[in-house]
Amino acid sequence: MRGNGSRLRLKAIQIALLAGAFLAWHVLTSPTLLPPIYFGDADKAAFFFGEPLKVFSRLLDWFVSGEIYRHLWVTLIETLLAFAIGTLGGVGFGLWLARAPLAAAVLDPYIKAANAMPRVILAPIFMVWFGLGMASKVALGVTLVFFIVFFNVFQGVREVSPVILANARMLGASPRALLRHVFLPSAMSWVFASLHNSIGLAFVGAVVGEYLGSAEGVGYLIHQAEGVFDINTVFAGILLLTAFALVLDWAVTILEVRFMLWQPRAGETEKL
Amino acid sequence: MKAVLERGGAAALALEGITCSFAGAAGEPGYTAVREATLVVEDGEFVSIVGPTGCGKSTLLNVAAGLLAPSAGSVHVFGQPLAGLNRHAGYLFQADALMPWKCALENVVAGLVFRGAAREQALETGRAWLRRVGLEGFGDRFGHQLSGGMRKRVALAQTLALDPAILLMDEPFSALDVQTRVLMENELLDLWSADRKSVVFVTHDLEEAISLSDRVVVLSAGPETHPIGEYAIDLPRPRDVSEIRLLPRFIELHGRIWRAMKSEVLKGYARQRQ
Ligand SMILES: Nc1ncnc2c1ncn2[C@@H]1O[C@H](COP(=O)(O)OP(=O)(O)OP(=O)(O)O)[C@@H](O)[C@H]1O
Ligand SMILES: [Mg+2]
């Protein structure tokens, strides 16, 4: 990662790798290009693994007809809601519990149990409770995000340097001021460290929820396509979700840079 | 003199018979860092504490600040027994204590904000203090963008901005280069002579202690540290710390205190090497 030259080269190699993968996919699945080696039937490879050209044309179709926007929008809203509610809840609960040692000691085993439980399994229950609409997907995402954020906040409050704490108290900080000026900022640095994880999990909650039962969203599209063995549409959906996740991740990075100005980053000198 | 009358003539800070024992790990005996130490700081007095490393200087300051309850002994502040934090004291910690998520200016005004000052007013005061410690234009820097010495000066401004009646300083200038250090020492003396705060100044540096103080207290090597000597510094004021070191009286005092300290320093060193 020295000069511009080596960075360009890195990008070139990465793109070549991607192109190579798609080419291999195309060559291996196209019914007439290769003699059938593994599958007895020439069309079988395409049936199981799809064909990249058809996958792309399906993606193009979605965007040209505009059909996809509604589904993307639903998935996005579910993800963002789950992320926001889970994060707020985790921060609030974490701050409170870290300052209430008795409650923390009492709740400790239950929190551990709730965290250890594979919470995706709650999805059907949420559907019974909240119906097939957005609410049940948001609820699933919240249970996934909440614990990550909660544990990080809890840790962040515990790890505040005792000297900084003593100093703030000597400067006259009330318990409320301590919360706002010391514990919260310290916890936020931990929360931001976990943000990439938690936005990813909010997304998982939304998609899995849609997949298991809904009438809208990208997960629903994939589920539908699977129902009729339309493997190309399934792959198109997977590619779309991946791109979507990358965009979310990138947005989080922007947030992080914006809010975590105070954190030292490696090698901050300017190039002359 | 006026201040003394207003405050009923009580000492600004009176630590009497202070003993501090730290509990050891399970099964190990505890460690008595300080035993039966008495330290009285009169109102408006500048007292320095010197002693070998690890003897319990910071521990005594923590007791004076109300951050550490002594195992035995009493603490009085302006005649009142101390309960909880010492609200009259500003404490400049030995370790880095700035909030890394706040810029320099926000750190300096933190105390004012905590005490409910109007924001504009606080920022104004904060900027003036940054100027005073020679950091004008560094207000928007975060801790990791400042040098160790700069951070120390921000911390100094942070503590002084609250204008405390008692100032507890734990080796405040040991991270500074010699020239900046002399500047800051003179600045501190200026500030102090303007409104005569009571100062407890911990340092390793005997010359610094003598040139600043009215009185130097020498602590024995730990464990069970206690004061083993008190020396009144009768050098004339106002002082210039870079010139005062050349006075014959300074050299004489230095020699006397150093002889008393030397055996303790060696004792402490030998003990820590075991
Ligand atoms: N919380 C604690 N628990 C156990 N021992 C402690 C604790 N705090 C201090 N000590 C011990 O008390 C002794 C005095 O510590 P203190 O920090 O007061 O030394 P000091 O005189 O300030 O040293 P220095 O000049 O190096 O800063 C040391 O031996 C230290 O190990
Ligand atoms: Mg110390």
XYZ file of C-alpha atoms and ligand atoms in Angstrom:
578
model
C 0.000 0.000 0.000
C 2.797 2.416 -0.719
C 2.338 4.540 -3.793
C -0.576 5.067 -6.126
C 0.942 2.585 -8.561
C 0.773 -0.391 -6.249
C -2.789 0.517 -5.238
C -3.861 0.566 -8.890
C -2.228 -2.772 -9.423
C -4.048 -4.200 -6.434
C -7.386 -2.978 -7.822
C -6.570 -4.445 -11.236
C -5.834 -7.841 -9.717
C -9.021 -7.754 -7.678
C -11.136 -6.953 -10.742
C -9.378 -9.629 -12.775
C -10.137 -12.153 -10.032
C -13.836 -11.248 -10.103
C -13.987 -11.389 -13.893
C -12.196 -14.747 -13.825
C -14.696 -16.145 -11.364
C -17.622 -15.089 -13.524
C -15.932 -16.454 -16.631
C -15.363 -19.819 -14.960
C -18.954 -19.826 -13.814
C -20.104 -19.108 -17.339
C -17.887 -21.731 -18.969
C -18.744 -24.433 -16.452
C -22.502 -23.961 -16.562
C -23.217 -23.057 -20.166
C -24.920 -26.179 -21.586
C -23.079 -26.349 -24.918
C -19.568 -25.064 -24.223
C -18.089 -28.125 -22.525
C -18.982 -31.752 -22.952
C -20.924 -32.949 -19.894
C -18.252 -34.271 -17.512
C -19.872 -34.664 -14.177
C -23.560 -34.353 -14.907
C -24.980 -36.770 -17.379
C -27.311 -34.182 -18.845
C -25.960 -31.011 -20.518
C -28.565 -28.774 -18.849
C -28.051 -30.050 -15.347
C -25.127 -27.789 -14.421
C -27.197 -24.758 -15.368
C -30.109 -26.097 -13.370
C -28.075 -26.389 -10.198
C -25.738 -23.425 -10.501
C -27.523 -20.968 -12.772
C -26.000 -19.117 -15.693
C -24.294 -15.785 -15.130
C -25.665 -14.174 -18.272
C -29.219 -15.022 -17.303
C -28.548 -13.870 -13.769
C -27.387 -10.496 -15.064
C -30.285 -10.136 -17.427
C -32.620 -10.872 -14.522
C -30.900 -8.128 -12.459
C -31.170 -5.741 -15.392
C -34.841 -6.606 -15.807
C -35.541 -5.822 -12.182
C -34.005 -2.384 -12.400
C -35.364 -1.513 -15.862
C -38.916 -2.514 -15.007
C -38.502 -0.831 -11.605
C -40.036 -3.861 -9.934
C -37.105 -4.264 -7.566
C -37.204 -0.825 -5.953
C -40.230 -1.597 -3.827
C -38.558 -4.735 -2.443
C -35.228 -3.049 -1.868
C -36.970 -0.233 -0.087
C -38.790 -2.628 2.260
C -35.599 -4.498 3.078
C -33.729 -1.238 3.637
C -36.358 0.152 5.977
C -36.504 -3.084 7.963
C -32.727 -3.129 8.267
C -32.449 0.493 9.342
C -35.288 0.213 11.852
C -33.840 -2.946 13.380
C -30.432 -1.306 13.509
C -31.691 1.925 15.093
C -33.968 0.299 17.660
C -31.450 -2.405 18.552
C -28.651 0.126 18.933
C -30.669 2.555 21.031
C -31.938 -0.247 23.243
C -28.471 -1.742 23.608
C -26.889 1.597 24.497
C -29.611 2.469 27.015
C -29.659 -0.922 28.670
C -25.862 -1.214 28.643
C -25.355 2.193 30.242
C -27.913 1.451 32.905
C -26.678 -2.034 33.730
C -23.015 -1.042 33.856
C -23.899 1.529 36.506
C -26.109 -0.839 38.498
C -23.822 -3.600 39.766
C -26.555 -5.395 41.719
C -28.874 -5.644 38.723
C -25.913 -6.703 36.570
C -25.051 -9.503 38.983
C -28.672 -10.686 39.145
C -29.262 -10.605 35.405
C -25.867 -11.971 34.385
C -26.863 -15.637 33.764
C -30.055 -14.657 31.945
C -28.233 -12.260 29.656
C -25.692 -14.963 28.898
C -28.490 -17.429 28.141
C -30.380 -14.980 25.929
C -27.200 -14.257 24.021
C -26.283 -17.911 23.620
C -29.714 -18.797 22.240
C -29.789 -19.029 18.416
C -32.199 -16.155 18.070
C -33.039 -16.685 14.408
C -35.318 -19.403 15.688
C -37.523 -16.677 17.161
C -38.608 -15.601 13.677
C -41.749 -17.790 13.528
C -42.803 -16.607 16.981
C -42.424 -12.988 15.922
C -44.569 -13.747 12.897
C -47.302 -15.027 15.134
C -46.993 -11.967 17.331
C -46.453 -9.229 14.791
C -47.894 -10.658 11.578
C -46.261 -11.105 8.180
C -45.521 -7.398 7.655
C -42.394 -5.423 8.442
C -42.779 -5.504 12.227
C -41.828 -9.151 12.632
C -38.641 -8.687 10.549
C -37.676 -5.621 12.506
C -38.223 -7.515 15.753
C -35.921 -10.312 14.601
C -33.220 -7.836 13.573
C -33.529 -6.020 16.892
C -32.879 -9.176 18.902
C -29.744 -9.771 16.847
C -28.392 -6.207 17.044
C -29.318 -5.528 20.642
C -26.921 -7.983 22.246
C -23.876 -6.955 20.246
C -24.402 -3.301 21.089
C -25.305 -4.068 24.665
C -22.151 -6.073 25.341
C -19.982 -3.408 23.768
C -21.537 -0.583 25.767
C -21.255 -2.608 28.940
C -17.592 -3.201 28.236
C -17.008 0.421 27.229
C -18.396 1.745 30.490
C -16.375 -0.738 32.511
C -13.184 0.188 30.700
C -13.271 3.924 31.357
C -9.887 4.886 32.726
C -10.161 5.436 36.492
C -7.971 8.519 36.225
C -10.258 10.145 33.655
C -13.221 9.298 35.847
C -11.558 10.705 38.982
C -10.579 13.823 37.083
C -14.119 14.427 35.839
C -15.444 13.966 39.359
C -12.878 16.398 40.746
C -13.960 18.886 38.084
C -17.446 18.712 39.554
C -19.295 16.317 37.255
C -22.636 15.120 38.623
C -23.649 11.499 37.976
C -25.660 12.703 34.992
C -22.767 14.707 33.610
C -20.512 11.676 34.065
C -22.942 9.623 32.015
C -23.079 12.169 29.230
C -19.475 13.353 29.133
C -17.539 10.266 30.196
C -19.410 6.972 30.045
C -21.404 7.550 26.881
C -18.483 8.758 24.723
C -16.305 5.941 26.003
C -19.031 3.401 25.262
C -19.648 4.912 21.826
C -16.119 4.113 20.718
C -16.899 0.460 21.447
C -20.282 0.713 19.763
C -18.712 2.124 16.649
C -16.192 -0.677 16.634
C -19.129 -3.103 16.475
C -21.223 -1.104 14.034
C -20.124 -3.105 11.001
C -21.222 -6.244 12.782
C -24.518 -4.895 13.954
C -25.637 -3.398 10.633
C -24.794 -6.756 9.076
C -26.945 -8.555 11.626
C -29.836 -6.139 11.187
C -29.673 -7.042 7.515
C -29.601 -10.748 8.280
C -32.671 -10.313 10.482
C -34.569 -8.522 7.746
C -33.697 -10.969 4.975
C -34.208 -14.136 7.008
C -37.515 -12.781 8.241
C -38.648 -12.063 4.696
C -37.453 -15.433 3.548
C -39.484 -17.231 6.176
C -42.728 -15.468 5.402
C -43.690 -12.168 3.840
C -45.110 -10.572 0.712
C -42.376 -8.022 0.059
C -38.625 -7.604 0.205
C -35.596 -9.160 -1.449
C -35.747 -12.186 0.830
C -39.291 -12.784 -0.359
C -38.194 -12.635 -4.011
C -35.548 -15.245 -3.358
C -37.985 -17.470 -1.535
C -40.486 -17.232 -4.369
C -37.896 -18.063 -6.995
C -36.776 -21.084 -5.012
C -40.337 -22.274 -4.945
C -40.311 -22.636 -8.710
C -36.650 -23.744 -8.989
C -35.732 -20.516 -10.753
C -32.077 -20.705 -9.742
C -31.025 -17.707 -11.831
C -33.358 -15.419 -9.920
C -32.087 -16.828 -6.644
C -28.533 -15.980 -7.633
C -29.583 -12.562 -8.835
C -31.147 -11.946 -5.430
C -28.012 -13.124 -3.638
C -25.808 -10.826 -5.713
C -28.159 -7.938 -5.043
C -28.099 -8.607 -1.293
C -24.317 -8.730 -1.318
C -24.066 -5.403 -3.108
C -26.624 -3.972 -0.728
C -24.638 -5.137 2.306
C -21.487 -3.567 0.891
C -23.271 -0.238 0.486
C -24.504 -0.400 4.088
C -21.002 -1.195 5.283
C -19.613 1.726 3.361
C -22.219 4.051 4.897
C -21.150 2.879 8.346
C -17.531 3.646 7.528
C -18.548 7.189 6.599
C -20.391 7.552 9.913
C -17.418 6.197 11.784
C -14.964 8.650 10.270
C -17.385 11.477 10.918
C -18.011 10.703 14.607
C -14.781 9.124 15.735
C -12.528 12.047 14.870
C -10.933 11.901 18.262
C -9.566 8.424 17.789
C -6.017 8.139 16.560
C -5.689 6.366 13.240
C -2.497 4.705 12.196
C -0.132 6.834 10.159
C -1.805 10.205 9.978
C 1.017 12.133 8.377
C 0.272 13.926 5.166
C 1.951 12.945 1.908
C 4.011 15.794 0.477
C -4.061 37.966 55.538
C -7.587 38.994 54.625
C -8.419 35.530 53.347
C -7.164 33.958 56.556
C -9.526 36.079 58.617
C -12.479 35.309 56.353
C -11.869 31.607 56.652
C -11.590 31.756 60.371
C -7.839 31.224 60.368
C -8.179 27.474 59.857
C -5.547 25.679 57.816
C -6.539 25.153 54.205
C -5.725 21.490 54.448
C -4.921 19.430 57.511
C -4.073 15.754 57.155
C -3.580 14.311 60.624
C -2.249 10.881 61.500
C -3.008 9.502 58.046
C -2.442 5.792 57.540
C -3.165 4.098 54.222
C -3.067 0.335 53.939
C -3.879 -1.344 50.664
C -5.402 -4.796 50.900
C -3.133 -7.450 49.462
C -4.195 -10.187 47.098
C -5.985 -13.120 48.734
C -3.682 -14.737 51.280
C -1.054 -11.994 51.015
C -0.514 -9.396 53.713
C -1.686 -5.869 52.930
C 0.706 -3.058 52.093
C 0.907 -0.041 54.357
C 2.007 2.737 52.035
C 1.644 5.615 54.494
C 1.707 5.490 58.289
C 0.856 8.268 60.736
C 1.605 11.037 58.294
C 0.652 14.560 59.268
C 0.678 17.423 56.818
C -0.784 20.836 57.400
C -1.014 23.445 54.666
C -1.835 26.954 55.811
C -4.130 29.134 53.770
C -2.162 30.696 50.953
C 0.882 28.541 51.558
C 2.898 26.822 48.827
C 4.103 23.455 50.089
C 6.168 20.988 48.107
C 6.413 17.296 48.857
C 9.520 15.426 47.803
C 10.361 11.811 48.384
C 11.699 8.753 46.622
C 9.588 7.116 43.955
C 6.819 4.849 45.217
C 6.860 6.332 48.707
C 3.237 7.465 48.734
C 3.139 11.030 47.454
C 0.268 10.424 45.049
C -1.500 8.444 47.758
C -1.371 11.457 50.082
C -2.733 13.734 47.362
C -5.567 11.293 46.677
C -6.434 11.437 50.360
C -6.359 15.247 50.285
C -8.618 15.235 47.214
C -11.116 12.964 48.926
C -10.691 10.285 46.263
C -9.166 7.831 48.737
C -10.460 7.371 52.264
C -7.509 6.813 54.612
C -7.439 3.668 56.754
C -6.944 5.900 59.785
C -6.543 9.585 60.465
C -8.535 12.706 59.769
C -8.715 15.230 56.957
C -9.915 18.787 57.490
C -10.458 21.373 54.780
C -10.693 24.958 56.027
C -11.571 23.570 59.427
C -14.362 21.281 58.191
C -13.964 17.503 58.289
C -13.781 16.206 54.741
C -16.629 13.958 53.639
C -16.540 12.741 50.063
C -14.749 14.733 47.419
C -12.832 17.856 48.323
C -14.899 20.553 46.620
C -12.335 23.265 47.329
C -9.541 21.463 45.567
C -8.357 21.281 41.991
C -6.273 18.200 41.270
C -3.701 17.926 38.529
C -3.151 14.192 38.154
C 0.194 12.549 37.567
C -1.252 10.328 34.835
C -2.953 11.574 31.691
C -6.489 12.522 32.700
C -7.840 14.449 29.711
C -10.966 13.110 28.064
C -9.704 11.797 24.722
C -13.101 12.353 23.055
C -13.024 16.081 23.751
C -10.746 18.589 22.035
C -8.346 20.694 24.080
C -10.740 23.611 24.482
C -13.651 21.340 25.456
C -11.415 19.726 28.043
C -10.396 23.063 29.506
C -14.006 24.196 29.868
C -15.284 20.823 31.103
C -15.178 21.840 34.768
C -16.981 25.107 34.054
C -19.657 23.260 32.068
C -20.067 20.674 34.849
C -20.599 23.516 37.283
C -23.294 25.039 35.131
C -21.505 28.015 33.589
C -23.026 29.600 30.479
C -21.418 28.053 27.427
C -20.233 31.235 25.709
C -18.753 32.530 28.939
C -17.021 29.205 29.587
C -15.508 29.103 26.093
C -14.232 32.641 26.551
C -12.540 31.691 29.825
C -11.231 28.493 28.278
C -9.592 30.318 25.380
C -7.949 32.764 27.751
C -6.501 29.851 29.732
C -5.212 28.102 26.638
C -3.439 31.332 25.718
C -1.925 31.478 29.176
C -0.427 28.020 28.955
C 0.923 28.814 25.505
C -1.529 26.736 23.475
C -3.462 29.402 21.619
C -4.622 27.911 18.324
C -4.479 24.349 19.619
C -8.007 24.439 21.032
C -9.504 22.125 18.415
C -6.857 19.423 18.741
C -7.651 16.089 20.302
C -5.386 14.483 22.880
C -3.635 12.179 20.447
C -2.740 15.197 18.295
C -0.896 16.902 21.156
C 2.502 16.142 22.620
C 2.809 14.837 26.169
C 3.922 18.244 27.416
C 1.046 19.969 25.631
C -1.442 17.592 27.204
C -0.005 18.405 30.613
C -0.501 22.099 29.936
C -4.075 21.542 28.804
C -4.667 19.658 32.053
C -3.140 22.568 33.968
C -5.483 25.018 32.232
C -8.393 22.665 32.910
C -7.674 22.641 36.627
C -6.875 26.329 36.975
C -9.902 27.478 34.960
C -12.049 26.537 37.959
C -10.023 28.802 40.229
C -9.834 26.321 43.139
C -8.822 27.534 46.603
C -6.556 24.532 47.037
C -4.380 23.255 44.245
C -3.058 19.693 44.356
C -0.378 19.113 41.750
C 1.269 15.750 41.141
C 4.528 16.193 39.249
C 2.878 18.589 36.803
C 5.987 19.695 34.970
C 8.026 16.509 34.751
C 6.977 15.960 31.113
C 8.170 19.384 29.974
C 11.529 20.384 28.545
C 13.728 22.570 30.734
C 12.881 25.876 29.043
C 9.115 25.365 28.949
C 9.318 24.109 32.466
C 10.938 27.320 33.703
C 8.284 29.325 31.849
C 5.481 27.310 33.402
C 7.016 27.479 36.870
C 7.225 31.254 36.648
C 3.687 31.381 35.304
C 2.519 29.267 38.234
C 4.264 31.567 40.707
C 2.649 34.593 39.038
C -0.775 33.028 39.284
C -0.212 31.978 42.823
C 0.994 35.378 44.006
C -2.050 37.016 42.405
C -4.548 35.291 44.706
C -2.504 33.067 47.010
C -4.102 29.698 46.547
C -2.951 26.986 48.891
C -0.765 24.652 46.867
C 0.459 21.124 47.490
C 3.086 20.435 44.877
C 4.523 16.938 44.488
C 7.791 16.626 42.650
C 10.890 14.492 42.267
C 12.965 17.553 41.594
C 14.382 19.149 44.737
C 15.496 22.300 42.916
C 11.980 22.810 41.610
C 10.561 22.247 45.083
C 12.862 24.811 46.693
C 12.490 27.470 44.038
C 8.689 27.418 44.152
C 7.749 26.764 47.757
C 7.378 28.319 51.161
C 8.027 24.952 52.723
C 9.448 21.645 51.549
C 8.322 18.389 53.179
C 10.556 15.364 52.776
C 8.952 11.924 52.967
C 10.719 8.760 54.031
C 11.032 5.812 51.694
C 8.060 3.407 51.709
C 6.506 1.334 53.092
C 5.059 3.121 56.116
C 6.005 6.473 54.719
C 5.822 9.547 56.898
C 7.387 13.023 56.758
C 10.953 13.017 58.062
C 11.740 16.680 57.674
C 10.228 20.053 56.974
C 12.251 22.957 55.668
C 11.019 26.529 55.566
C 12.262 28.222 52.401
C 13.007 31.802 53.336
C 14.032 32.983 49.888
C 12.680 36.385 48.896
C 9.597 36.728 46.686
C 8.733 37.491 43.964
C 11.049 34.882 42.572
C 12.372 34.061 39.146
C 13.016 30.339 39.193
C 15.897 30.483 36.731
C 17.787 33.093 38.752
C 16.966 31.987 42.247
C 18.982 28.810 41.793
C 22.162 30.870 41.809
C 21.613 32.462 45.244
C 23.967 31.223 47.977
C 21.005 30.695 50.299
C 19.384 28.421 47.705
C 22.511 26.334 47.436
C 22.772 26.056 51.187
C 19.154 24.919 51.550
C 19.564 22.496 48.689
C 22.588 20.951 50.349
C 20.820 20.569 53.661
C 17.664 18.979 52.266
C 19.570 16.774 49.859
C 21.669 15.300 52.669
C 18.458 14.417 54.529
C 16.911 12.899 51.402
C 19.873 10.964 50.166
C 19.769 8.181 52.698
C 16.017 7.771 52.076
C 16.457 7.633 48.330
C 19.098 4.942 48.683
C 16.960 3.038 51.167
C 13.957 3.158 48.861
C 15.977 2.076 45.869
C 17.526 -0.833 47.729
C 14.112 -1.945 48.949
C 12.572 -1.894 45.491
C 15.460 -3.923 44.070
C 14.896 -6.770 46.487
N -4.546 1.007 44.852
C -3.401 0.509 45.336
N -3.330 -0.778 45.712
C -2.190 -1.302 46.220
N -1.058 -0.607 46.377
C -1.058 0.693 46.004
C -2.225 1.320 45.462
N -1.922 2.613 45.184
C -0.634 2.773 45.542
N -0.104 1.625 46.021
C 1.243 1.449 46.547
O 1.504 2.503 47.422
C 2.829 2.971 47.268
C 2.797 4.466 47.033
O 2.242 4.756 45.775
P 2.177 6.238 45.224
O 1.521 6.183 43.887
O 1.559 7.101 46.229
O 3.723 6.588 45.050
P 4.390 7.967 44.625
O 5.142 8.485 45.780
O 3.389 8.860 44.014
O 5.423 7.477 43.504
P 5.918 8.230 42.200
O 6.826 9.302 42.641
O 6.638 7.170 41.433
O 4.713 8.731 41.500
C 3.444 2.204 46.119
O 4.286 1.213 46.660
C 2.271 1.549 45.444
O 2.644 0.294 44.956
Mg 2.994 9.525 42.173
